[in-house]
Every structure is written in C-alpha cells, then in structure tokens.
Amino acid sequence: MKIIQAEYSGPLNGKVHIPGSKNSSLALLAAACLADDIVTLEGIPRIDDVRIIAGISRDIGMELKQEGHQVVIDPRWIHSAVIDPGKASSFRASYYFAGALLSKIGRVTIGFPGGDDFVSRPIDQHIKVFQALGAQVHIHHDYYIVEAAELKGADIYFDTVTCGATINAMLAAVRAKGRTQLHNAAVDPEVVDTANFLNRLGARIYGAGTERIRIEGVSYLNGGMHTVIPDRLIAGAFLMAAGLQGGQVTVKDVIPEHLGACLAKLEEVGMHVECGESHITAYGTGKLKATRIRTGMYPGFATDLQQPMTSLLLHAKGKSIVTERIFPKRFAHVPQLRRLGAEIEQRQESIFIRGGLPLQGGWVHATDVRAGTCLLLAGIAAEGTTFVTGVEHIERGYEDVIGSFRAIGAKLYLRELDAQELPGRMHRQG
Ligand code: EPU
C-alpha cells in the first residue's frame, strides 16, 4: 500500500509549475464526444480520472490517445452510448458523458456518478436539464437511461447554482434544435473554458461566465484544438504552503484572476501576495491572523480550498471559523487533523479552529483529494513525521504530488508498506 511520509520541512521556498485543471479537463474530454472530427486537447493532466475516461472512450468507440499532456480524440466512430456502471461511478464527472452522448446519439445508458464522498451530492439539476430539453430519464438501481427522439431548446432556471449541471446543460443543448437559455448559471472558469472549447468547434454559446447563458443549437461541430485552463485549486494550495512557516512560493502558468477570493483571504490572514501576468508569488510573514471563511460558488471562496486553508489557519493565533456552504458535510479532514493535535470543533456546517498550537506528526488518512492536500500541508508543518494513507485519493487530482511539493522544499516521500505494517486503526480505515 502506498503512503506518503511527511517530515517537518520549515519555511517552503521555490517555484512550481501549475498543471491543467482537473475539473475542466474532465468536462472537455466528454465535450470532445460532440465533435464530428478530430480534437486535440493540450495541458490535460495525467491522472486516474483521465485514464478512466480513456477506458470509457474505448468502450464507446472513441479513440483517445494521451502523449504527455496532449490528448488526441477521434469521436467519428462512436458506436455505443452504453457506459459501464462501474467505470461511471468511479469518478464524479461521468455525468458529462450523459449530456454529451444524449446530444450526439439521442440515448445513453450510464452508471451514477461517484467520486469524492461529501455525504450528499445530488444530480437533480442535471436530470431537470435533460427533461427540460425533451429527454426522458429512466432511473434503475445502479444506472440510468436518458433518451430523446429530438432535443429542443428551452428556458432552464437552475434551482441552485451548480457548475456541473451548467456545463452539462451546455453539452446537452449545443446540438439541440433552437435556442436554450440557462438562468442562474454558474460562472466558474471551468464553465467558460468548456464554452470556449465548444465555440472553437463551431458551437454558438453566448454569455458563459455570466448568470445567463444562451445557446443556439447547431447540427455539426468541427474538430479543433484547445488548451485547458490552469488548475486554480492546486495553485491556491501551493500559495497557502508559503504561509505555513514564513516562506515564499511562486506558482507559474496560472490565471491570477481565477484566484481572486483566495488571494484576498491570504492577504487578510497576513500574507503578502504579488501577481504577474501568469504567475503569483505568496510571501509568508511568519505571523498569521485568525479569520472567518464562508465558502461559496465562484467567484466566492472555493469549497475545494477550505481544507488546505484549514491547515494554514492552524498556525494563525486565535479562533478561526470556516463555514462550508456548498457541501455542508465536507469536513472529513477535521478528525484527521485532530490526530496531529489540532483543536477544531465542528458544529453543523462550521468548524471552529483554535490556531497557534504546535502539531505533532502521526498517522492520518486522506478521504479525498483536497482533504489529502490539507493533510500534506499539516504534515510538513508538524513536528516529527506524519504518515498519510489514502494516497490514491490525492493522486486523483495531482499528477506528481510529491515532485511538486518537493520543488518548494517540502520533505515528502512516497513509501510502499504492507498492510500489516500499518497501525491498527489505519489498517481498519483502509
Ligand atoms: N447541486 C445540486 N443538484 C445538482 C448538482 C449540484 O443541488 O444536480 C448542488 C451541490 O450539492 C452543491 C452545489 O450544487 O451544493 C454546487 O455543486 P456543483 O454542481 O458545482 O459541484 P459538482 O459538479 O458536483 C464540481 C467539482 C468539485 C467542486 C464543485 C464546486 C468536478 C468533477 N467536481 O462538483 O470538485 O468541489 O464543483 O462547485 O468538476 C474537487 O475537485 O476536489 C471537487 C470535489
């Protein structure tokens, strides 16, 4: 079993290249199904979710080749829209294949989305979109079927702001007959990236990045080339690393505007941040102030950044409060941080952090990619040695987590252990 060993590393200093966005890549790879010719995507990270998509592509007759960070997709020979429930439920973004294949073929059979478990992650807004466009949705035990003789444009009002369902609505509507308008749409960079990609192929999507998106259906999409946006969530976590012990970290190849709320918070807790055109440098001053965070949809403070931010706030004297408004139960990292000596109390959708106490190394388990990042940050700032299990969850989001953290001086090592070598509690946790 893989574990990551983290040693106390002192101030972190250095530069790190930020890879392409995982979440955008997953949307773009499914969107590529919609094209009628060959598509090349640049900057796609080499992560497990992409490997699963490669498997799905083979099953449906779509050729997908990844060399380095370039993925070449030939969607001209798609012959099936039946997606194995096991593959679909091994990652969250499989729902994008429902929208894309419904749009292209008119019928898709697919398993329910899996991915990180935050207790409740409904897909009612995705279903609502398909139905609004004229599709029928049949729910079975471990899969669902979506079918339509013809998709017709519609006015769709989202009940809640959702990035996933906004992207899926664009995928489903792009080849529908007539005009679709999405109201209360998400404005995330991943939505804009997907719209830009589809427009490059000949789609007619207007207003992505605002709360109202208009899609004029087209009957044909060309092939083309697109570069995925950088991963703002990975970038944010590395900038936080600079604040742990008073270091200086530069993230390269980023879009600073995508990190506005994060950078404002880093300044608020006493860090200093400087932005260039495509890089950001964060300076830790060695003194952090406690703060209050409420997560929100973009451009608010991202839910995916509250876990690494919690590790930073453990070093800010006083009481910080983090309120999770997107996935109110997304606190699986908290009991793990307590194992390292953190004093954190959880009440409903908020945690109360008593910062400024020393952390002691120990055994912790990562349950999802962002919780894993949080534990790595905690481990490199804790006295002694921390062992992190659940490495497969971290690797779902990072192509080379060890290499990237080592580039800024973090003492992280990948180890292989037999299950018997784990302490009893970790063994049971898996
Ligand atoms: N929601 C609904 N109904 C739906 C869909 C969403 O009520 O049908 C709610 C959710 O429960 C949540 C809110 O809407 O309260 C926003 O959810 P969203 O649809 O935006 O999330 P998602 O598509 O499930 C994506 C990312 C997550 C990220 C959220 C934040 C992917 C594959 N996943 O999830 O990324 O936290 O957006 O908006 O793109 C991660 O990268 O670690 C990760 C979990």
Coordinates of N, CA and C and ligand atoms in Angstrom, one line a residue, residues 22-23 26 92-93 95-96 116 118 120-126 160-165 188 233 297 303-304 326-327 330 369-370, ligand 1:
K22 N -7.9 19.9 -13.5 CA -8.5 18.5 -13.5 C -10.0 18.7 -13.9
N23 N -10.7 19.6 -13.2 CA -12.2 19.6 -13.4 C -12.5 20.1 -14.8
L26 N -11.9 17.2 -17.4 CA -12.9 16.1 -17.4 C -14.1 16.6 -18.2
R92 N -16.6 11.4 -10.5 CA -17.8 12.3 -10.4 C -18.2 12.8 -11.8
A93 N -17.3 13.1 -12.6 CA -17.6 13.9 -13.8 C -18.2 13.0 -14.9
Y95 N -21.0 12.2 -15.3 CA -22.3 12.7 -15.7 C -22.2 13.6 -17.0
Y96 N -21.0 14.1 -17.3 CA -20.8 14.8 -18.6 C -21.0 14.0 -19.8
D116 N -15.5 11.9 -5.0 CA -15.4 12.2 -3.5 C -16.7 12.2 -2.8
F118 N -19.0 13.5 -0.2 CA -19.3 14.6 0.8 C -20.7 14.3 1.4
S120 N -23.7 14.1 0.6 CA -24.8 14.4 -0.3 C -24.4 15.1 -1.5
R121 N -24.5 14.5 -2.7 CA -24.1 15.2 -3.9 C -25.2 14.9 -5.0
P122 N -26.3 15.6 -4.9 CA -27.5 15.3 -5.8 C -27.1 15.6 -7.3
I123 N -27.9 15.0 -8.2 CA -27.8 15.3 -9.6 C -29.2 15.7 -10.2
D124 N -30.0 16.2 -9.2 CA -31.4 16.6 -9.7 C -31.4 17.7 -10.8
Q125 N -30.4 18.6 -10.7 CA -30.4 19.7 -11.7 C -29.9 19.2 -13.0
H126 N -29.1 18.2 -13.1 CA -28.7 17.6 -14.3 C -30.0 16.9 -15.0
T160 N -30.5 25.9 -8.0 CA -29.3 26.3 -7.2 C -28.1 26.5 -8.2
V161 N -27.1 27.2 -7.8 CA -26.0 27.5 -8.7 C -25.1 26.2 -8.7
T162 N -25.0 25.6 -9.9 CA -24.2 24.4 -9.9 C -23.3 24.4 -11.2
C163 N -22.0 24.2 -10.9 CA -21.0 24.2 -12.0 C -21.3 23.0 -12.9
G164 N -21.4 21.8 -12.3 CA -21.5 20.6 -13.0 C -22.8 20.6 -13.9
A165 N -23.9 21.0 -13.4 CA -25.1 21.0 -14.2 C -25.1 22.1 -15.3
D188 N -18.2 29.8 -13.1 CA -16.9 29.3 -12.8 C -16.0 29.3 -14.1
L233 N -7.2 25.4 -8.2 CA -7.3 24.8 -6.9 C -5.9 24.3 -6.4
M297 N -19.9 29.6 -4.2 CA -19.7 29.3 -5.6 C -18.8 30.4 -6.2
T303 N -15.0 25.9 -2.2 CA -15.1 24.8 -1.3 C -13.9 23.9 -1.3
D304 N -13.3 23.8 -2.5 CA -12.1 22.9 -2.6 C -10.8 23.5 -2.0
I326 N -21.3 25.0 0.4 CA -21.5 24.2 -0.8 C -21.8 22.8 -0.5
F327 N -20.9 22.1 0.2 CA -21.1 20.8 0.7 C -21.0 20.8 2.2
R330 N -18.5 18.6 4.2 CA -17.2 18.3 3.7 C -16.1 18.6 4.7
V369 N -9.3 14.2 -2.5 CA -8.0 14.9 -3.0 C -7.7 16.2 -2.2
R370 N -8.8 17.0 -1.9 CA -8.5 18.2 -1.2 C -8.2 18.0 0.3
Ligands
EPU1 N1 -26.2 20.6 -6.6 C1 -27.5 20.2 -6.5 N2 -28.0 19.5 -7.5 C2 -27.3 19.1 -8.6 C3 -26.0 19.5 -8.7 C4 -25.4 20.2 -7.7 O1 -28.2 20.5 -5.5 O2 -27.9 18.5 -9.5 C5 -25.6 21.4 -5.5 C6 -24.4 20.6 -4.8 O3 -24.9 19.8 -3.8 C7 -23.6 21.8 -4.3 C8 -23.8 22.9 -5.4 O4 -25.0 22.5 -6.1 O5 -24.2 22.3 -3.1 C9 -22.7 23.0 -6.3 O6 -22.3 21.7 -6.9 P1 -21.6 21.6 -8.3 O7 -22.5 21.0 -9.3 O8 -21.0 22.9 -8.7 O9 -20.5 20.6 -8.0 P2 -20.1 19.3 -8.7 O10 -20.2 19.4 -10.2 O11 -20.6 18.1 -8.0 C10 -17.7 20.3 -9.1 C11 -16.3 19.8 -8.9 C12 -15.9 19.7 -7.4 C13 -16.1 21.1 -6.8 C14 -17.5 21.6 -7.1 C15 -17.7 23.1 -6.6 C16 -15.9 18.3 -10.8 C17 -15.7 17.0 -11.3 N3 -16.1 18.5 -9.5 O12 -18.5 19.3 -8.4 O13 -14.6 19.4 -7.3 O14 -16.0 21.0 -5.4 O15 -17.8 21.6 -8.5 O16 -18.6 23.8 -7.3 O17 -15.8 19.3 -11.5 C18 -12.6 18.6 -6.4 O18 -12.0 19.0 -7.4 O19 -12.0 18.1 -5.4 C19 -14.1 18.6 -6.4 C20 -14.8 17.9 -5.5

